[in-house]
Amino acid sequence: MRARRETLPSGLTLVAEPHPGSEVVAIQGWVHAGAGAESVGELGCAHMLEHMLFRGTRRLDDGEVQRRVADAGGRVNAWTTFDDTVVELLVPRASAGAALGWMAELLRDARFDPALLEVEKDVVAHEIRGAEASPGSVARAALVGALFRGSRLAEGVRGTVEAVEALDVGALERFYRRASRPDNTTVVMVGGLDLDEAQEGAARAFGGWRRPTLALDLPTPPAPTPEPEVACLAGVGEGFSLAWSVPGASDADHLRCGLLRDALADRGASPLAGLLQAGALDLGVRYEASRRFGLLTITVATAPGRAAPLLGAALMLLDDLRERGPAAGLTRALRERAWVRACLEGEAHAGRARALGRAARASEASNVDPDAALERLAATSRSDLRAVARRCLRRRPAILVRGARPEPATLAEVVALTRPAPASTRARLAPQRDVTTRAVGDDLVVVV
């Protein structure tokens, strides 16, 4: 049965999808304001809110929601993205009504105790320091910072240690009241439920939640830097990474961008597979889709001294993919694999609820309906995938070279491949315009 979508008088959106015979219900509360909704002085508030929601409400003590869910045999989860702050309660069918009340407490009546905030600040600061110690996280932060220079996205969802340590109850309370409001929230229920009972239960649980009189004001999504810098970063392994700003989850090409990622990552048919034969040690491709923007990254590990020449080869191979599209026969195989993955995710109630929650914010567009999106995926042809490759790879990428610094002239020649040029010129790796370099700490940044 297809999901039913209702909007309560307060503006709260309820999405319910019954799975007859199931004894489990997944309930997710989607506050459509994540790290990207933070204003000046609120860096790190969204992720901190995720932590603090379970530390007590006006009627429930610290940890009480977790205890009640556990006593019922269920479990809790929460996560923060650039777009959303999400709470999940997975409970037996008999506890679904009570769980709706607990969800309402979290989304409407959270209480922020200063002493508990200090405890969670230490926890989050530890998470951030752990990420900063990871070479992969350091490299990704540098890459995203080059692509979205000066935007909130460059700081990561958690923010910085300094920003987190400076947070106080007042800032968190202001962010909570501005973001967690009924006209900016979707409650998703999937599992063993009756549609009418689900709607009535949600109306009871959230009936006292009033829509604020002030209009909702959230920041616009980040725009990629028109001419991203090319950075060299030592101490995070040998190799290089490329990143493009690409369509996000509310775009009609969302799932086809996922197919492009799979085409690039396929060890047998990817145009980049030749890099492994030419000396690359490992190849990774990732597509991250926020609602209003996406990020496509390619990461290649190399032996010492091989990053620059293999980077040049990768750029030429990507140029060929952009012009010719994927290998014949690959599109069908990729399409079938992606379909199976999406169906397997939808088999689990929590996974299906995630798909519905992601789609809810922009559901006026048919392309973000999860079922309609799968139908579009199934119809993808090789020419469709070539069009997506041209759309995603047409911009100049942000480039990060890791490990030993190439000579500036060598790197400049490679950078020239990121701009349109005749094939003969590309083959010679000839620079297309003047190049300057500047030092930033121990790193060398090449600005072209």
XYZ file of C-alpha atoms in Angstrom:
448
model
C 0.000 0.000 0.000
C 1.244 3.462 -0.839
C 1.990 5.962 1.886
C -0.631 8.484 2.943
C 0.411 12.069 3.483
C -1.604 14.400 5.720
C -0.977 17.923 6.956
C -2.354 18.732 10.397
C -3.817 22.189 11.148
C -0.569 23.169 12.871
C 1.358 22.542 9.649
C 2.890 19.263 10.840
C 3.236 16.728 8.025
C 2.346 13.113 8.776
C 3.420 10.362 6.369
C 2.118 6.880 7.204
C 2.613 3.643 5.285
C 1.042 0.418 6.592
C 2.708 -2.958 6.204
C -0.069 -5.409 7.125
C 1.014 -8.265 9.346
C 4.105 -6.526 10.694
C 4.582 -6.396 14.461
C 6.987 -3.443 14.326
C 6.527 0.275 13.656
C 9.302 2.719 12.771
C 8.515 6.299 13.808
C 10.831 9.060 12.642
C 10.636 12.761 13.427
C 12.269 14.855 10.697
C 13.068 18.436 11.667
C 13.935 19.932 8.294
C 16.779 22.045 9.621
C 20.243 20.589 10.008
C 23.707 22.090 10.078
C 22.862 24.224 7.057
C 20.215 26.097 9.059
C 22.685 27.418 11.621
C 23.192 31.163 11.716
C 26.026 33.219 13.202
C 26.775 32.000 16.719
C 25.001 28.668 16.156
C 27.807 26.596 14.607
C 27.382 23.035 15.887
C 23.857 23.597 17.277
C 22.097 21.068 15.025
C 24.355 18.174 15.967
C 24.333 19.225 19.614
C 20.539 19.254 19.494
C 20.614 15.634 18.335
C 22.549 14.793 21.506
C 20.499 16.933 23.881
C 17.028 15.835 22.758
C 17.348 12.658 24.834
C 18.642 14.461 27.945
C 15.191 15.387 29.228
C 11.931 17.147 28.377
C 9.445 19.146 30.412
C 7.759 15.942 31.582
C 10.404 13.245 31.105
C 13.740 12.963 32.900
C 17.173 12.537 31.350
C 17.256 9.236 29.442
C 13.591 8.447 30.132
C 12.641 8.086 26.450
C 15.462 5.590 25.867
C 14.395 3.589 28.942
C 10.745 3.462 27.913
C 11.584 2.395 24.372
C 14.010 -0.262 25.651
C 11.429 -1.564 28.145
C 9.010 -1.978 25.243
C 11.640 -3.987 23.354
C 12.515 -1.258 20.872
C 15.478 0.988 20.142
C 16.238 4.650 19.479
C 18.443 6.336 16.917
C 19.194 9.885 15.780
C 21.305 11.610 13.157
C 22.082 15.040 11.757
C 22.747 16.068 8.176
C 23.175 19.392 6.446
C 19.393 19.394 5.790
C 17.734 17.618 8.707
C 17.874 16.616 12.353
C 16.167 13.230 12.738
C 14.988 11.129 15.690
C 13.928 7.495 15.223
C 11.944 5.249 17.565
C 11.585 1.611 16.497
C 8.906 -0.028 18.663
C 6.466 -2.959 18.754
C 3.108 -2.235 17.154
C 1.380 -2.189 20.549
C 3.636 0.675 21.704
C 3.214 2.882 18.630
C 0.655 5.187 20.255
C 2.836 5.752 23.303
C 5.889 6.265 21.090
C 4.103 9.054 19.230
C 3.686 10.813 22.567
C 7.381 10.358 23.354
C 8.288 11.725 19.932
C 6.109 14.779 20.554
C 7.960 15.381 23.827
C 11.312 15.343 22.037
C 10.325 17.572 19.136
C 8.176 20.054 21.058
C 9.170 20.119 24.724
C 12.897 19.397 25.027
C 14.556 20.867 28.108
C 18.221 21.882 28.062
C 20.008 21.530 31.383
C 23.270 23.554 31.523
C 25.141 20.805 33.409
C 24.080 18.132 30.916
C 25.009 20.428 28.045
C 28.561 20.605 29.398
C 28.699 16.793 29.431
C 27.517 16.566 25.823
C 29.915 19.299 24.731
C 32.777 17.079 25.901
C 31.289 14.127 23.991
C 30.898 16.095 20.750
C 34.343 17.700 21.072
C 35.792 14.190 21.410
C 33.962 13.146 18.218
C 35.357 16.145 16.342
C 38.917 15.504 17.545
C 38.586 11.870 16.513
C 37.560 12.938 13.017
C 40.438 15.416 12.877
C 42.822 12.545 13.624
C 41.513 10.544 10.664
C 43.514 11.132 7.453
C 40.406 10.522 5.382
C 38.391 13.101 7.320
C 41.194 15.650 7.091
C 41.461 15.162 3.339
C 37.696 15.376 2.866
C 37.484 18.574 4.924
C 40.209 20.164 2.795
C 38.459 19.091 -0.396
C 35.017 20.341 0.654
C 36.578 23.565 1.908
C 38.089 24.151 -1.526
C 34.833 23.390 -3.321
C 32.547 25.424 -1.025
C 35.046 27.998 0.180
C 33.636 30.206 2.941
C 30.318 28.333 3.303
C 28.901 26.540 6.346
C 29.400 23.223 4.565
C 33.175 23.577 4.805
C 32.973 23.250 8.619
C 31.310 19.826 8.623
C 28.038 18.877 10.309
C 29.532 18.782 13.818
C 31.155 22.201 13.576
C 34.470 22.926 15.287
C 35.723 22.205 18.791
C 35.981 25.931 19.495
C 32.404 26.574 18.361
C 31.012 23.646 20.350
C 32.826 24.680 23.514
C 31.357 28.182 23.154
C 27.738 26.967 22.888
C 25.378 27.785 25.733
C 21.790 26.895 26.580
C 20.515 30.170 25.139
C 21.953 29.516 21.670
C 20.695 25.930 21.651
C 17.229 26.973 22.815
C 16.988 29.639 20.100
C 18.003 27.193 17.389
C 15.550 24.581 18.702
C 12.608 26.996 18.760
C 13.430 28.365 15.315
C 13.996 24.977 13.675
C 11.777 22.457 15.492
C 8.323 23.805 14.678
C 5.319 21.946 13.267
C 5.373 23.607 9.861
C 9.010 22.512 9.458
C 8.616 18.933 10.730
C 7.549 15.622 9.223
C 6.591 12.574 11.286
C 6.928 9.310 9.353
C 5.361 6.012 10.453
C 6.014 2.728 8.655
C 5.014 -0.778 9.730
C 2.131 -2.601 11.368
C -0.311 0.267 11.643
C -3.801 1.311 10.628
C -3.833 4.548 8.641
C -6.808 6.085 10.420
C -5.494 5.123 13.852
C -2.071 6.523 12.969
C -3.549 9.864 11.955
C -5.705 10.037 15.089
C -2.757 9.103 17.301
C -0.563 11.780 15.737
C -3.316 14.380 16.138
C -3.574 13.541 19.850
C 0.174 13.500 20.443
C 0.961 16.698 18.558
C -2.348 18.518 18.987
C -0.974 21.103 21.398
C 1.920 22.087 19.140
C 1.224 25.568 17.803
C 2.585 27.044 14.606
C 4.742 30.124 15.389
C 3.507 33.436 14.054
C 6.918 34.367 12.655
C 7.730 33.101 9.173
C 10.310 30.342 8.905
C 13.692 31.758 7.909
C 16.382 29.257 6.886
C 19.610 29.972 4.962
C 19.910 29.239 1.267
C 22.022 26.241 0.186
C 25.719 26.799 -0.475
C 26.953 27.564 -3.951
C 30.179 25.950 -5.189
C 33.215 28.155 -5.640
C 33.405 29.040 -9.369
C 37.179 28.481 -9.489
C 38.123 26.145 -6.610
C 41.708 26.067 -5.436
C 44.011 23.118 -5.894
C 45.598 22.144 -2.595
C 48.498 19.937 -1.573
C 48.224 18.342 1.841
C 50.988 16.416 3.601
C 50.599 13.726 6.236
C 47.418 12.077 4.938
C 48.831 9.407 2.640
C 49.849 9.541 -1.012
C 47.377 10.171 -3.804
C 44.767 12.653 -4.931
C 41.072 13.448 -4.614
C 38.616 15.215 -6.915
C 35.256 16.724 -5.959
C 32.341 18.187 -7.926
C 29.176 19.922 -6.805
C 26.404 17.837 -8.413
C 22.592 17.514 -8.239
C 21.102 16.766 -4.829
C 18.277 14.551 -3.597
C 15.479 16.865 -4.752
C 16.742 16.768 -8.340
C 15.295 14.499 -11.012
C 18.792 13.115 -11.689
C 19.414 12.109 -8.070
C 19.388 8.321 -8.520
C 21.128 8.611 -11.873
C 23.967 10.421 -10.104
C 24.179 7.293 -7.978
C 24.486 5.253 -11.163
C 27.304 7.523 -12.313
C 29.079 6.868 -9.034
C 28.671 3.127 -9.576
C 29.975 3.438 -13.141
C 33.088 5.217 -11.888
C 33.636 2.722 -9.063
C 33.137 -0.487 -11.067
C 36.524 -2.236 -11.035
C 35.815 -4.087 -14.258
C 34.270 -1.453 -16.513
C 35.026 1.930 -14.971
C 37.034 4.281 -17.177
C 39.207 4.789 -14.103
C 40.005 1.082 -13.762
C 43.094 1.634 -15.899
C 44.581 3.703 -13.084
C 44.886 0.538 -10.996
C 46.860 -1.088 -13.789
C 49.035 2.023 -14.095
C 50.130 1.999 -10.468
C 47.215 3.300 -8.398
C 46.867 1.354 -5.149
C 43.180 1.947 -4.473
C 40.177 3.750 -5.934
C 37.105 5.049 -4.126
C 34.074 6.952 -5.414
C 31.391 8.535 -3.232
C 28.155 10.404 -3.915
C 26.623 12.327 -1.014
C 23.204 13.843 -1.639
C 21.737 16.520 0.553
C 18.327 17.757 -0.449
C 19.483 20.817 -2.378
C 23.000 19.878 -3.470
C 25.213 16.858 -3.929
C 28.900 16.050 -3.707
C 30.704 13.570 -5.975
C 34.221 12.634 -4.860
C 36.885 10.382 -6.346
C 39.813 9.343 -4.165
C 42.865 7.517 -5.501
C 45.740 6.180 -3.400
C 49.109 6.004 -5.140
C 52.707 5.076 -4.536
C 55.063 7.963 -3.604
C 55.688 10.312 -6.502
C 52.892 8.917 -8.654
C 50.057 11.276 -7.687
C 50.629 13.975 -10.327
C 50.954 11.719 -13.403
C 48.022 9.534 -12.357
C 45.958 12.650 -11.667
C 46.626 13.787 -15.225
C 45.575 10.387 -16.537
C 42.402 10.427 -14.430
C 41.360 13.826 -15.747
C 41.744 12.672 -19.344
C 39.782 9.471 -18.639
C 36.982 11.487 -17.055
C 36.939 13.788 -20.052
C 36.454 10.733 -22.249
C 33.587 9.489 -20.057
C 31.931 12.874 -20.269
C 32.027 12.742 -24.069
C 31.285 9.073 -24.734
C 29.330 7.868 -21.717
C 29.788 4.496 -19.958
C 30.828 1.302 -21.675
C 28.166 -0.521 -23.671
C 26.234 -2.973 -21.504
C 27.330 -1.402 -18.237
C 24.225 0.744 -17.754
C 21.866 -2.221 -17.519
C 24.026 -4.000 -14.945
C 24.383 -0.852 -12.859
C 20.657 -0.162 -13.066
C 19.778 -3.661 -11.849
C 22.209 -3.479 -8.922
C 20.900 -0.075 -7.852
C 17.307 -1.306 -8.059
C 18.089 -4.273 -5.808
C 19.840 -2.048 -3.247
C 16.907 0.366 -3.135
C 14.405 -2.460 -2.753
C 16.420 -4.084 0.030
C 16.552 -0.777 1.895
C 12.799 -0.425 1.517
C 12.196 -3.906 2.938
C 13.256 -2.680 6.391
C 10.733 -0.341 8.009
C 13.442 2.079 9.144
C 14.941 2.209 5.654
C 11.571 2.829 4.044
C 10.834 5.555 6.598
C 14.156 7.221 5.714
C 13.229 7.236 2.032
C 9.834 8.783 2.800
C 11.336 11.305 5.201
C 13.950 12.425 2.692
C 11.241 12.860 0.081
C 8.742 14.661 2.298
C 10.303 18.118 2.277
C 10.071 18.616 -1.483
C 7.228 16.240 -2.306
C 5.553 18.765 -4.570
C 8.025 17.485 -7.184
C 7.336 13.956 -8.438
C 11.036 13.204 -8.788
C 11.537 12.988 -4.995
C 8.754 10.439 -4.444
C 10.744 7.271 -3.665
C 8.575 5.030 -5.851
C 8.508 7.456 -8.784
C 12.274 7.850 -8.471
C 12.739 4.078 -8.714
C 10.612 4.005 -11.853
C 12.819 6.712 -13.356
C 15.897 4.710 -12.347
C 14.562 1.604 -14.085
C 14.120 3.564 -17.317
C 17.681 4.936 -17.391
C 19.454 4.375 -20.710
C 23.100 4.706 -21.679
C 22.375 8.081 -23.268
C 20.673 9.207 -20.040
C 23.763 8.261 -18.065
C 26.003 10.065 -20.554
C 23.861 13.182 -20.107
C 24.238 12.918 -16.327
C 28.010 12.517 -16.691
C 28.157 15.663 -18.811
C 26.033 17.538 -16.298
C 28.013 16.411 -13.242
C 31.537 16.597 -14.663
C 31.245 19.756 -16.744
C 32.496 22.026 -13.958
C 36.091 22.212 -12.905
C 36.582 19.966 -9.838
C 38.258 20.827 -6.596
C 41.565 18.928 -6.479
C 43.547 17.761 -3.482
C 46.987 16.200 -3.947
C 48.059 14.257 -0.854
C 51.571 13.386 0.237
C 54.806 14.626 -1.303
C 54.356 17.933 -3.108
C 54.838 17.802 -6.859
C 56.880 20.539 -8.439
C 54.634 23.588 -8.997
C 55.245 23.462 -12.749
C 54.280 19.779 -12.887
C 51.112 20.370 -10.919
C 50.245 23.391 -13.043
C 50.446 21.255 -16.172
C 48.067 18.747 -14.632
C 45.684 21.486 -13.518
C 45.476 22.638 -17.128
C 43.539 19.454 -17.857
C 40.599 20.783 -15.848
C 39.885 23.338 -18.574
C 38.662 22.656 -22.098
C 41.524 22.288 -24.549
C 42.316 20.402 -27.757
C 43.147 16.743 -27.252
C 46.718 17.247 -28.445
C 47.218 19.972 -25.865
C 45.755 17.839 -23.121
C 48.032 14.994 -24.071
C 51.085 17.220 -23.603
C 49.747 18.432 -20.223
C 50.481 21.992 -21.320
C 49.462 24.798 -18.924
C 46.693 27.072 -20.231
C 47.236 30.190 -18.148
C 49.566 31.690 -15.584
C 49.947 29.885 -12.291
C 50.879 31.318 -8.912
C 51.590 29.522 -5.675
C 51.296 30.562 -2.076
C 52.081 28.854 1.194
C 49.427 28.330 3.877
C 51.174 26.923 6.929
C 52.873 23.729 5.865
C 50.656 23.351 2.808
C 51.101 24.663 -0.700
C 48.066 26.033 -2.506
C 48.210 26.487 -6.256
C 45.856 29.172 -7.562
C 45.225 29.164 -11.297
